[in-house]
CSV table of C-alpha atoms in Angstrom, one decimal:
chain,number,residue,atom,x,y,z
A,366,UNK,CA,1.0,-9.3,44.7
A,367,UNK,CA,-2.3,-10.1,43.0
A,368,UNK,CA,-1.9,-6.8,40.8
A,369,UNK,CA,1.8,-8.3,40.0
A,370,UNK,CA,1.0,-11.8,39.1
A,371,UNK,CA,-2.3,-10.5,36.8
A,372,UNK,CA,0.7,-8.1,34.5
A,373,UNK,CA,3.3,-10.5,34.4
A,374,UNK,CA,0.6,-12.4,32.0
A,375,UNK,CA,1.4,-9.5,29.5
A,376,UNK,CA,3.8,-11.2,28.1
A,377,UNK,CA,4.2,-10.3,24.8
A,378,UNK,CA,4.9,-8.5,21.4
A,379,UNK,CA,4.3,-5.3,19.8
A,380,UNK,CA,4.8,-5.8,16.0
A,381,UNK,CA,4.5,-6.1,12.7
A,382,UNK,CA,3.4,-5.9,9.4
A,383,UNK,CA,0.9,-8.0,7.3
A,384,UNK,CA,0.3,-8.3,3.6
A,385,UNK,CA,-2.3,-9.6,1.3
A,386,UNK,CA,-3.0,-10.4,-2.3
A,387,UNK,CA,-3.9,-8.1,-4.9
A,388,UNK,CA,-7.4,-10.3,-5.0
A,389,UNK,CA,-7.1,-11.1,-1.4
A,390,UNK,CA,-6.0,-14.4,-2.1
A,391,UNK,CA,-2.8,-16.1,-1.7
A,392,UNK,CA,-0.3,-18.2,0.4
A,393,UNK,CA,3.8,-17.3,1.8
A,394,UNK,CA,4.7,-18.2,-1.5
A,395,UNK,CA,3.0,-15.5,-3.0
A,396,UNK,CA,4.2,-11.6,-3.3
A,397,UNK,CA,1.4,-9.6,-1.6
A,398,UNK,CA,1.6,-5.9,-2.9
A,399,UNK,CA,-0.6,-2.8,-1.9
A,400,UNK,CA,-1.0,-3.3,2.2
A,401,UNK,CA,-1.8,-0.3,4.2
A,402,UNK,CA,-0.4,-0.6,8.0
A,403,UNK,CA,-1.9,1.8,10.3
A,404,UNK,CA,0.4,3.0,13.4
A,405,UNK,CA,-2.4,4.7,15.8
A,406,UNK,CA,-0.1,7.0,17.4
A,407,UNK,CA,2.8,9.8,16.0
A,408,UNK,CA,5.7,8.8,14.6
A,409,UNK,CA,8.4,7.9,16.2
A,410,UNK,CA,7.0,5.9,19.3
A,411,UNK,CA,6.8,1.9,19.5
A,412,UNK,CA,4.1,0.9,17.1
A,413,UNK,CA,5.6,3.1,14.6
A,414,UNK,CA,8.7,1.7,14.8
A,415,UNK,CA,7.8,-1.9,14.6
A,416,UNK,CA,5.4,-1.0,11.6
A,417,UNK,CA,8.4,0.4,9.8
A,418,UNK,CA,11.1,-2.3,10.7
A,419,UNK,CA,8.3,-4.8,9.8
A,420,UNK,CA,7.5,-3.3,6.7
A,421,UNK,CA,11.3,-3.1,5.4
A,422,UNK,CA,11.5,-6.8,6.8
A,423,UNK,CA,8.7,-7.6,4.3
A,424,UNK,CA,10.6,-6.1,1.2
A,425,UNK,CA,13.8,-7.2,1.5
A,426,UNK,CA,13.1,-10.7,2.2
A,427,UNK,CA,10.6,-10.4,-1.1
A,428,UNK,CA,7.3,-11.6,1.0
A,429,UNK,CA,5.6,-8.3,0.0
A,430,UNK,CA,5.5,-4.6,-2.2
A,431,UNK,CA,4.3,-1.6,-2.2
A,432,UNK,CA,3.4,-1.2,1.9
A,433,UNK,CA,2.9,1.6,2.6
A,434,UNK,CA,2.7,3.0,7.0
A,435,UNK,CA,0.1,5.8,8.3
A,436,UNK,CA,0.0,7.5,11.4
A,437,UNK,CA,-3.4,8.2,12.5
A,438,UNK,CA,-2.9,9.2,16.0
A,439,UNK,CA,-5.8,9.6,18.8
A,440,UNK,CA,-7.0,8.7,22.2
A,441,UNK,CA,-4.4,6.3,23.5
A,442,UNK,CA,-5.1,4.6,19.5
A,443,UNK,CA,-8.7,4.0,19.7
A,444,UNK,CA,-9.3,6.6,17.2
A,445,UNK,CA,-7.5,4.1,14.9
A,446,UNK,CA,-9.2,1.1,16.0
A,447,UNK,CA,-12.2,3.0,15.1
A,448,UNK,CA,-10.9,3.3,11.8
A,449,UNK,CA,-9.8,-0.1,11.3
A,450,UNK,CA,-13.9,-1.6,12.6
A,451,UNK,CA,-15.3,0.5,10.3
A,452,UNK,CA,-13.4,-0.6,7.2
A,453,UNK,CA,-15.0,-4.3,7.5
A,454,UNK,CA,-13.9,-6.8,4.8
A,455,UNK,CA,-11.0,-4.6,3.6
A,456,UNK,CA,-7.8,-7.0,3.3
A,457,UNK,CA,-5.3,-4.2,2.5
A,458,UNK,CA,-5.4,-2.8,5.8
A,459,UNK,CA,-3.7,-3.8,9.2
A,460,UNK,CA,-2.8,-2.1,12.3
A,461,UNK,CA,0.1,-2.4,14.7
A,462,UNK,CA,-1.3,-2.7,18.1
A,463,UNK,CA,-0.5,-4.3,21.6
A,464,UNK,CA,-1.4,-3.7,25.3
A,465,UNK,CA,-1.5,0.1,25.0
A,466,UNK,CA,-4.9,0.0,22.6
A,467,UNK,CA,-6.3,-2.5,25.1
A,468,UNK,CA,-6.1,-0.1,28.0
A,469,UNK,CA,-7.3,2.7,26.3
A,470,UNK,CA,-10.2,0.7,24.9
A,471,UNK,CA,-11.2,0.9,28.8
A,472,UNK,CA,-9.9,4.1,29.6
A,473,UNK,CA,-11.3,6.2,26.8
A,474,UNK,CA,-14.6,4.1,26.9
A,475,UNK,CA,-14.2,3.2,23.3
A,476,UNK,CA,-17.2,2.0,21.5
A,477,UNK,CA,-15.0,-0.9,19.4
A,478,UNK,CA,-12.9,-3.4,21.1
A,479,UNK,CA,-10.1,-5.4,19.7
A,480,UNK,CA,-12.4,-8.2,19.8
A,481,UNK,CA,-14.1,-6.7,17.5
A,482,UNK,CA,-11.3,-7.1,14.9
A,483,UNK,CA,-9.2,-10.2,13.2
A,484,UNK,CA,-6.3,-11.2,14.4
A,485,UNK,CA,-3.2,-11.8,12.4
A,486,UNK,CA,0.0,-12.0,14.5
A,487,UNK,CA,1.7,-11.2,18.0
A,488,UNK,CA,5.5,-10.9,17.3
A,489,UNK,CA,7.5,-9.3,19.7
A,490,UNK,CA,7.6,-8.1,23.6
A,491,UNK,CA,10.2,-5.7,25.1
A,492,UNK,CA,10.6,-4.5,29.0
A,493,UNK,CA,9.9,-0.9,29.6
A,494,UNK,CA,13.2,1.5,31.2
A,495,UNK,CA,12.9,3.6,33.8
A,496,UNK,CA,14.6,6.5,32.0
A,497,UNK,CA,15.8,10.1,32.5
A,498,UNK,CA,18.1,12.6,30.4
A,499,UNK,CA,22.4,12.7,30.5
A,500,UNK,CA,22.3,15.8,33.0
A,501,UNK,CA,19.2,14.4,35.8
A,502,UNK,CA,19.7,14.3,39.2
A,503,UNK,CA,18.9,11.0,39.1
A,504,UNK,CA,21.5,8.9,39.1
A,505,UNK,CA,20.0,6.0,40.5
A,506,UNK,CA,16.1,4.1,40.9
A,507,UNK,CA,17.0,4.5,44.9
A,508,UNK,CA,17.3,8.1,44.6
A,509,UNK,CA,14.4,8.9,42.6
A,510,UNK,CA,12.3,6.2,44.7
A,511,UNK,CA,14.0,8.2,47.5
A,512,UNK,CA,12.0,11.8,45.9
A,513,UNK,CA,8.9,10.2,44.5
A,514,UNK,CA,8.3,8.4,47.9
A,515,UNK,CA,8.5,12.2,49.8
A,516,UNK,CA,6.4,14.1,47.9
A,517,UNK,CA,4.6,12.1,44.3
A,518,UNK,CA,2.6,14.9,43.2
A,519,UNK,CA,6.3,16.7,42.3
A,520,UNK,CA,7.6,14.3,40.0
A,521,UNK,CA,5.8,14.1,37.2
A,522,UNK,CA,6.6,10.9,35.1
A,523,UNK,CA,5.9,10.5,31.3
A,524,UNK,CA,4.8,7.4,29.3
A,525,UNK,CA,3.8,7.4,25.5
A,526,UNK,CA,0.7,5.7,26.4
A,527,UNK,CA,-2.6,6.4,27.4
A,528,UNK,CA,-4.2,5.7,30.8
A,529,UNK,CA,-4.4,1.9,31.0
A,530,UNK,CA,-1.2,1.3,28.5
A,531,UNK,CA,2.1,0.2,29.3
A,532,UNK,CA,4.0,3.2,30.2
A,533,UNK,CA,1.1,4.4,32.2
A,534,UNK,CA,0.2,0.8,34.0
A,535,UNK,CA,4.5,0.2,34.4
A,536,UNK,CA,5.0,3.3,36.9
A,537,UNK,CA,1.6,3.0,38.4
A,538,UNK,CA,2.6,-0.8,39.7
A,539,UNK,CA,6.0,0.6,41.1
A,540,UNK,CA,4.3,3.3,42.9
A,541,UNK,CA,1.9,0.6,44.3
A,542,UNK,CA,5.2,-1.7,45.2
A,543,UNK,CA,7.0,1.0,46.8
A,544,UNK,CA,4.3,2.6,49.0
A,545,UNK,CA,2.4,4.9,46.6
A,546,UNK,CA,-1.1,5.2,46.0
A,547,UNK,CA,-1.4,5.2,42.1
A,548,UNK,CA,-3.9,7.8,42.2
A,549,UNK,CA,-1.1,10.5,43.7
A,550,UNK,CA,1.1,9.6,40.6
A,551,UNK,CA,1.6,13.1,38.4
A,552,UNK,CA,1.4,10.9,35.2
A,553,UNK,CA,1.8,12.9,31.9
A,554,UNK,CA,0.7,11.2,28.6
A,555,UNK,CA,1.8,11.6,25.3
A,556,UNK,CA,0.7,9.6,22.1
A,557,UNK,CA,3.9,7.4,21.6
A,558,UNK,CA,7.7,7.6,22.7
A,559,UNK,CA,8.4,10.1,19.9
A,560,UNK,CA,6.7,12.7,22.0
A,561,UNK,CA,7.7,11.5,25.2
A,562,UNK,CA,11.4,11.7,24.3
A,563,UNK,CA,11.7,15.4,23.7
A,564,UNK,CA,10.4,16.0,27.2
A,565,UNK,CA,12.9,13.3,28.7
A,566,UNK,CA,15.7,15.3,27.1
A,567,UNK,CA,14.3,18.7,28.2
A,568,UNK,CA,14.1,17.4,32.0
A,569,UNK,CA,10.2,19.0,31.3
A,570,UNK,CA,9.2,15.7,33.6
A,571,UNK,CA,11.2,14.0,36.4
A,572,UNK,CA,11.5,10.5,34.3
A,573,UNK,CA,10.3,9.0,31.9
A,574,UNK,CA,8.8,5.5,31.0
A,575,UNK,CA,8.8,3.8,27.5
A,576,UNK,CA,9.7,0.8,25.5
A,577,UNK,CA,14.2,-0.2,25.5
A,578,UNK,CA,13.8,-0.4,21.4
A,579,UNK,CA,12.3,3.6,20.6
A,580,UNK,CA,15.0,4.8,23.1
A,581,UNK,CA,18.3,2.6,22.4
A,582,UNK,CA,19.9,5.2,19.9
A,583,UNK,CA,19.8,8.2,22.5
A,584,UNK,CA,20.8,5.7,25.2
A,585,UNK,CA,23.9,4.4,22.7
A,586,UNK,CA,25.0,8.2,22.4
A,587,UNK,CA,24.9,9.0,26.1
A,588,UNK,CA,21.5,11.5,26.3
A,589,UNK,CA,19.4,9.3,28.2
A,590,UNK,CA,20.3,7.6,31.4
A,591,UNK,CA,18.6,4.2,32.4
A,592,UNK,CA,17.9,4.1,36.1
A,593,UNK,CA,16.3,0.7,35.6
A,594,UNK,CA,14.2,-2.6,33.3
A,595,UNK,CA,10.9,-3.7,34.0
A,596,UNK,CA,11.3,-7.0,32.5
A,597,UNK,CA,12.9,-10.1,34.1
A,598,UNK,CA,16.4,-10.3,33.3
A,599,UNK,CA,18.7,-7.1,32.7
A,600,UNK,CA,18.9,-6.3,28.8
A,601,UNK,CA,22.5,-6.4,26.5
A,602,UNK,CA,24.5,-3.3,25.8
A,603,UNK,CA,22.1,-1.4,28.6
A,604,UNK,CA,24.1,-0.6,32.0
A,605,UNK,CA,20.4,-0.7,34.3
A,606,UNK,CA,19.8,-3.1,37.0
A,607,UNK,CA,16.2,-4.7,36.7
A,608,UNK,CA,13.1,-3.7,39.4
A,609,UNK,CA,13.4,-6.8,41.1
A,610,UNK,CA,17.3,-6.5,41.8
A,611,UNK,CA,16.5,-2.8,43.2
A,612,UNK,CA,14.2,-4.1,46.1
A,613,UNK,CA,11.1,-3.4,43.9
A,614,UNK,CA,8.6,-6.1,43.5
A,615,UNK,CA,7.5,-5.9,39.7
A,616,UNK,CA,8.3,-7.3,36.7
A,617,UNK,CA,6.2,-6.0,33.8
A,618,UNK,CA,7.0,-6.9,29.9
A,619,UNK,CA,5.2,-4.9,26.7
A,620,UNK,CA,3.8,-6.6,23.8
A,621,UNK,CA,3.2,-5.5,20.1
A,622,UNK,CA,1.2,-7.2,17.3
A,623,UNK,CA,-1.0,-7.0,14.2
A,624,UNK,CA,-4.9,-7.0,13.5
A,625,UNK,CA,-7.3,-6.8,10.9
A,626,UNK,CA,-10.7,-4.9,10.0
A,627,UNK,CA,-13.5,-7.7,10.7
A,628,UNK,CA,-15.1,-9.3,8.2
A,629,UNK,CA,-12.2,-10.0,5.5
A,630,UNK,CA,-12.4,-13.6,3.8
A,631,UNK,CA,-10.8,-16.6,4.8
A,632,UNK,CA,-8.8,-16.3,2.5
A,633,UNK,CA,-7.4,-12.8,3.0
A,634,UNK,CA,-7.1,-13.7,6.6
A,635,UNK,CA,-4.6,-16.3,5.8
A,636,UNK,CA,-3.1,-14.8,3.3
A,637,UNK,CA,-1.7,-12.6,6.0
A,638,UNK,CA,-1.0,-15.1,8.9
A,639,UNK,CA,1.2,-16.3,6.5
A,640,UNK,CA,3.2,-13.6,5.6
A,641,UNK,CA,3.8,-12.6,9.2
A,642,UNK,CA,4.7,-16.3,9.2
A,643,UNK,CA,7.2,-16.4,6.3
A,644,UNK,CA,8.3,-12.8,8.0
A,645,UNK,CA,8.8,-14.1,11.2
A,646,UNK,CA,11.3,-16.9,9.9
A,647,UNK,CA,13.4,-14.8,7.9
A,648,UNK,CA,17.1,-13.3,8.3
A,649,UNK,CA,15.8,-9.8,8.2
A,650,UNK,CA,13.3,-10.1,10.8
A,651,UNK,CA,15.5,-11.1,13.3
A,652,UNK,CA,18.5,-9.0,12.9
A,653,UNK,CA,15.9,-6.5,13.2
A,654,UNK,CA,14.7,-8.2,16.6
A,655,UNK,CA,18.2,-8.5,18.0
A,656,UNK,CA,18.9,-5.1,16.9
A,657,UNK,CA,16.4,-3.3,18.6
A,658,UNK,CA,16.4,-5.6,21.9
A,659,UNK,CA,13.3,-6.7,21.1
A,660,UNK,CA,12.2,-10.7,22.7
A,661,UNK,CA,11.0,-13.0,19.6
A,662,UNK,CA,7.0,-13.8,20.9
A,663,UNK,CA,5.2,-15.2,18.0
A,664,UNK,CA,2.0,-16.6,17.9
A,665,UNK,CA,-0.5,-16.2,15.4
A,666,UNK,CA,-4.8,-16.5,14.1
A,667,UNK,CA,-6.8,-18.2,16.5
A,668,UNK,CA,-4.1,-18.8,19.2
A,669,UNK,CA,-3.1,-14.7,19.0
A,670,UNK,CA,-7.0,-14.2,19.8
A,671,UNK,CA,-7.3,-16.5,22.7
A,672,UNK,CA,-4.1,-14.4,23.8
A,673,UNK,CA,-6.2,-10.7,23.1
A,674,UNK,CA,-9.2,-11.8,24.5
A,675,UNK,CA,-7.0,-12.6,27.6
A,676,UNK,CA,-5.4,-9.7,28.1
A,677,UNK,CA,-8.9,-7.9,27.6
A,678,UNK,CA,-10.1,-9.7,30.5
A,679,UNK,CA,-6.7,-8.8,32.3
A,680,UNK,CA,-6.3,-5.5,31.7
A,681,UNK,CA,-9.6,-4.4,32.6
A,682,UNK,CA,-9.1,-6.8,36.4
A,683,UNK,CA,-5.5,-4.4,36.4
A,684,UNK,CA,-6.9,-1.4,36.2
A,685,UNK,CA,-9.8,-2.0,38.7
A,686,UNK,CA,-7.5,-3.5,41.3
A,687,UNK,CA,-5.7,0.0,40.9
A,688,UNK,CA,-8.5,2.3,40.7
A,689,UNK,CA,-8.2,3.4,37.5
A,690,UNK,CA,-11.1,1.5,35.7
């Protein structure tokens, strides 16, 4: 219960992009041109596609030019929050973060923290699914919890995260609620839901675990099969019950967001805060949240770094409580 209540906390929102001048200085009114955003995992997972989706958002509602998205991959993301410490007082470079890189900060014993950086926005959260391919023999979350329960060590579940990030920290709280020592659990990473997914489809792993928006295409066209939501309430156009309606006492919601390198000016900082800002308020940005089922979380500057300096402390309490730290 104690584990429960500490990641219901991680409320929150994976996202976005963030802009500045060409002299580091400028307001929403201004069009910022020449930002870098940094995804720290492969293409194709969650970061990656908020980066993208928040990039487009960016153009076509004229708040920014020229952005241009990286992948530099590595260590649960840590090897690009390396990156982004070391590149102090640089305004034209962001990266898309959330809980993942602040599990891995403990889990790969990284020598920066996000505390370390500046922080620009938290925009969006999203449940994970509980997911397998078209043709598993799981039809339902009773008869996997059924399998998992009997024997854990032969059902190997995937996550595109790290130890200590979502999809690793989402099935380790469900093996805790239904009777599982986390420690048994066969978890396979991958770095991000791009990799995961051709595993999924290949039944290379009993299920799967990842973020609704990476996964709502292949869902839509009948390859994947959702066996259940980790979030609260059951999500539109998805035919899964939540954990909590299956007799399984967790409820556990993702979060995405944006940072900066330390040491950028005043200036620069807000220069981006309000982009995300001017982003956050436009059409584009939230077709693009109700598109990809994504929940509309923003907070921003000082706030957003009371919030990651929270889930620091949170996530590292998690992770101990569960052996894992």
């Amino acid at each position: 219960m104690k584990t429960r209540k500490l990641l219901t906390a991680f409320v929150g929102v994976f996202a976005a992009v963030a802009l500045t001048a060409c002299n580091g200085v400028g307001g929403s009114a201004d069009k910022l041109s020449g930002v870098r955003i940094m995804v720290p995992n492969s293409p194709g997972g969650g970061y990656d596609i908020t980066a993208r989706t928040s990039a487009k958002a960016m153009e076509d509602a004229g708040i920014a030019r020229s952005v241009e998205v990286f992948n530099l991959p590595g260590a649960g993301g840590t090897v690009g929050l390396g990156r982004l410490v070391g590149e102090k007082g640089n305004g034209k470079l962001v990266m898309q973060m959330g809980l993942g890189v602040v599990g891995s900060v403990y889990t790969n014993k990284s020598p920066s923290g996000l505390t370390d950086t500046t922080p620009i926005a938290r925009l969006i959260d999203e449940p994970d699914i509980i997911v397998v391919s078209k043709n598993s023999k799981y039809t339902s979350i009773d008869e996997l919890v059924a399998e998992w329960k009997a024997n854990p060590g032969a059902v190997p579940v995937g996550g595109g995260s790290s130890p200590g990030g979502p999809d690793h920290l989402a099935p380790m709280l469900v093996a805790k609620a239904i009777g599982i020592e986390p420690k048994a659990v066969n978890y396979v990473p991958f770095d991000g839901g791009g990799e995961l997914l051709a595993s999924v489809l290949g039944n290379k792993i009993a299920f799967g675990v990842s973020g609704v928006g990476e996964y709502l295409d292949q869902i839509q066209a009948g390859e994947l099969r959702v066996l259940a939501v980790t979030g609260p309430e059951r999500i539109d156009g998805v035919n899964a019950p939540t954990l909590k309606e299956s007799g399984i006492d967790v409820e556990f919601t993702n979060w995405r967001g944006v940072v900066a390198p330390p040491g950028i000016s005043d200036e620069q900082r807000q220069a981006l805060i309000d982009a995300y800002t001017e982003m956050h308020d436009s059409a584009e940005w939230k077709e693009a949240v109700r598109a990809n089922g994504w929940g509309d979380a923003f907070l921003s500057g000082a706030e957003f770094g009371t919030f990651i300096q929270q889930q620091t402390d949170q996530c590292g309490a998690v992770l101990k409580d569960l052996g894992l730290a």
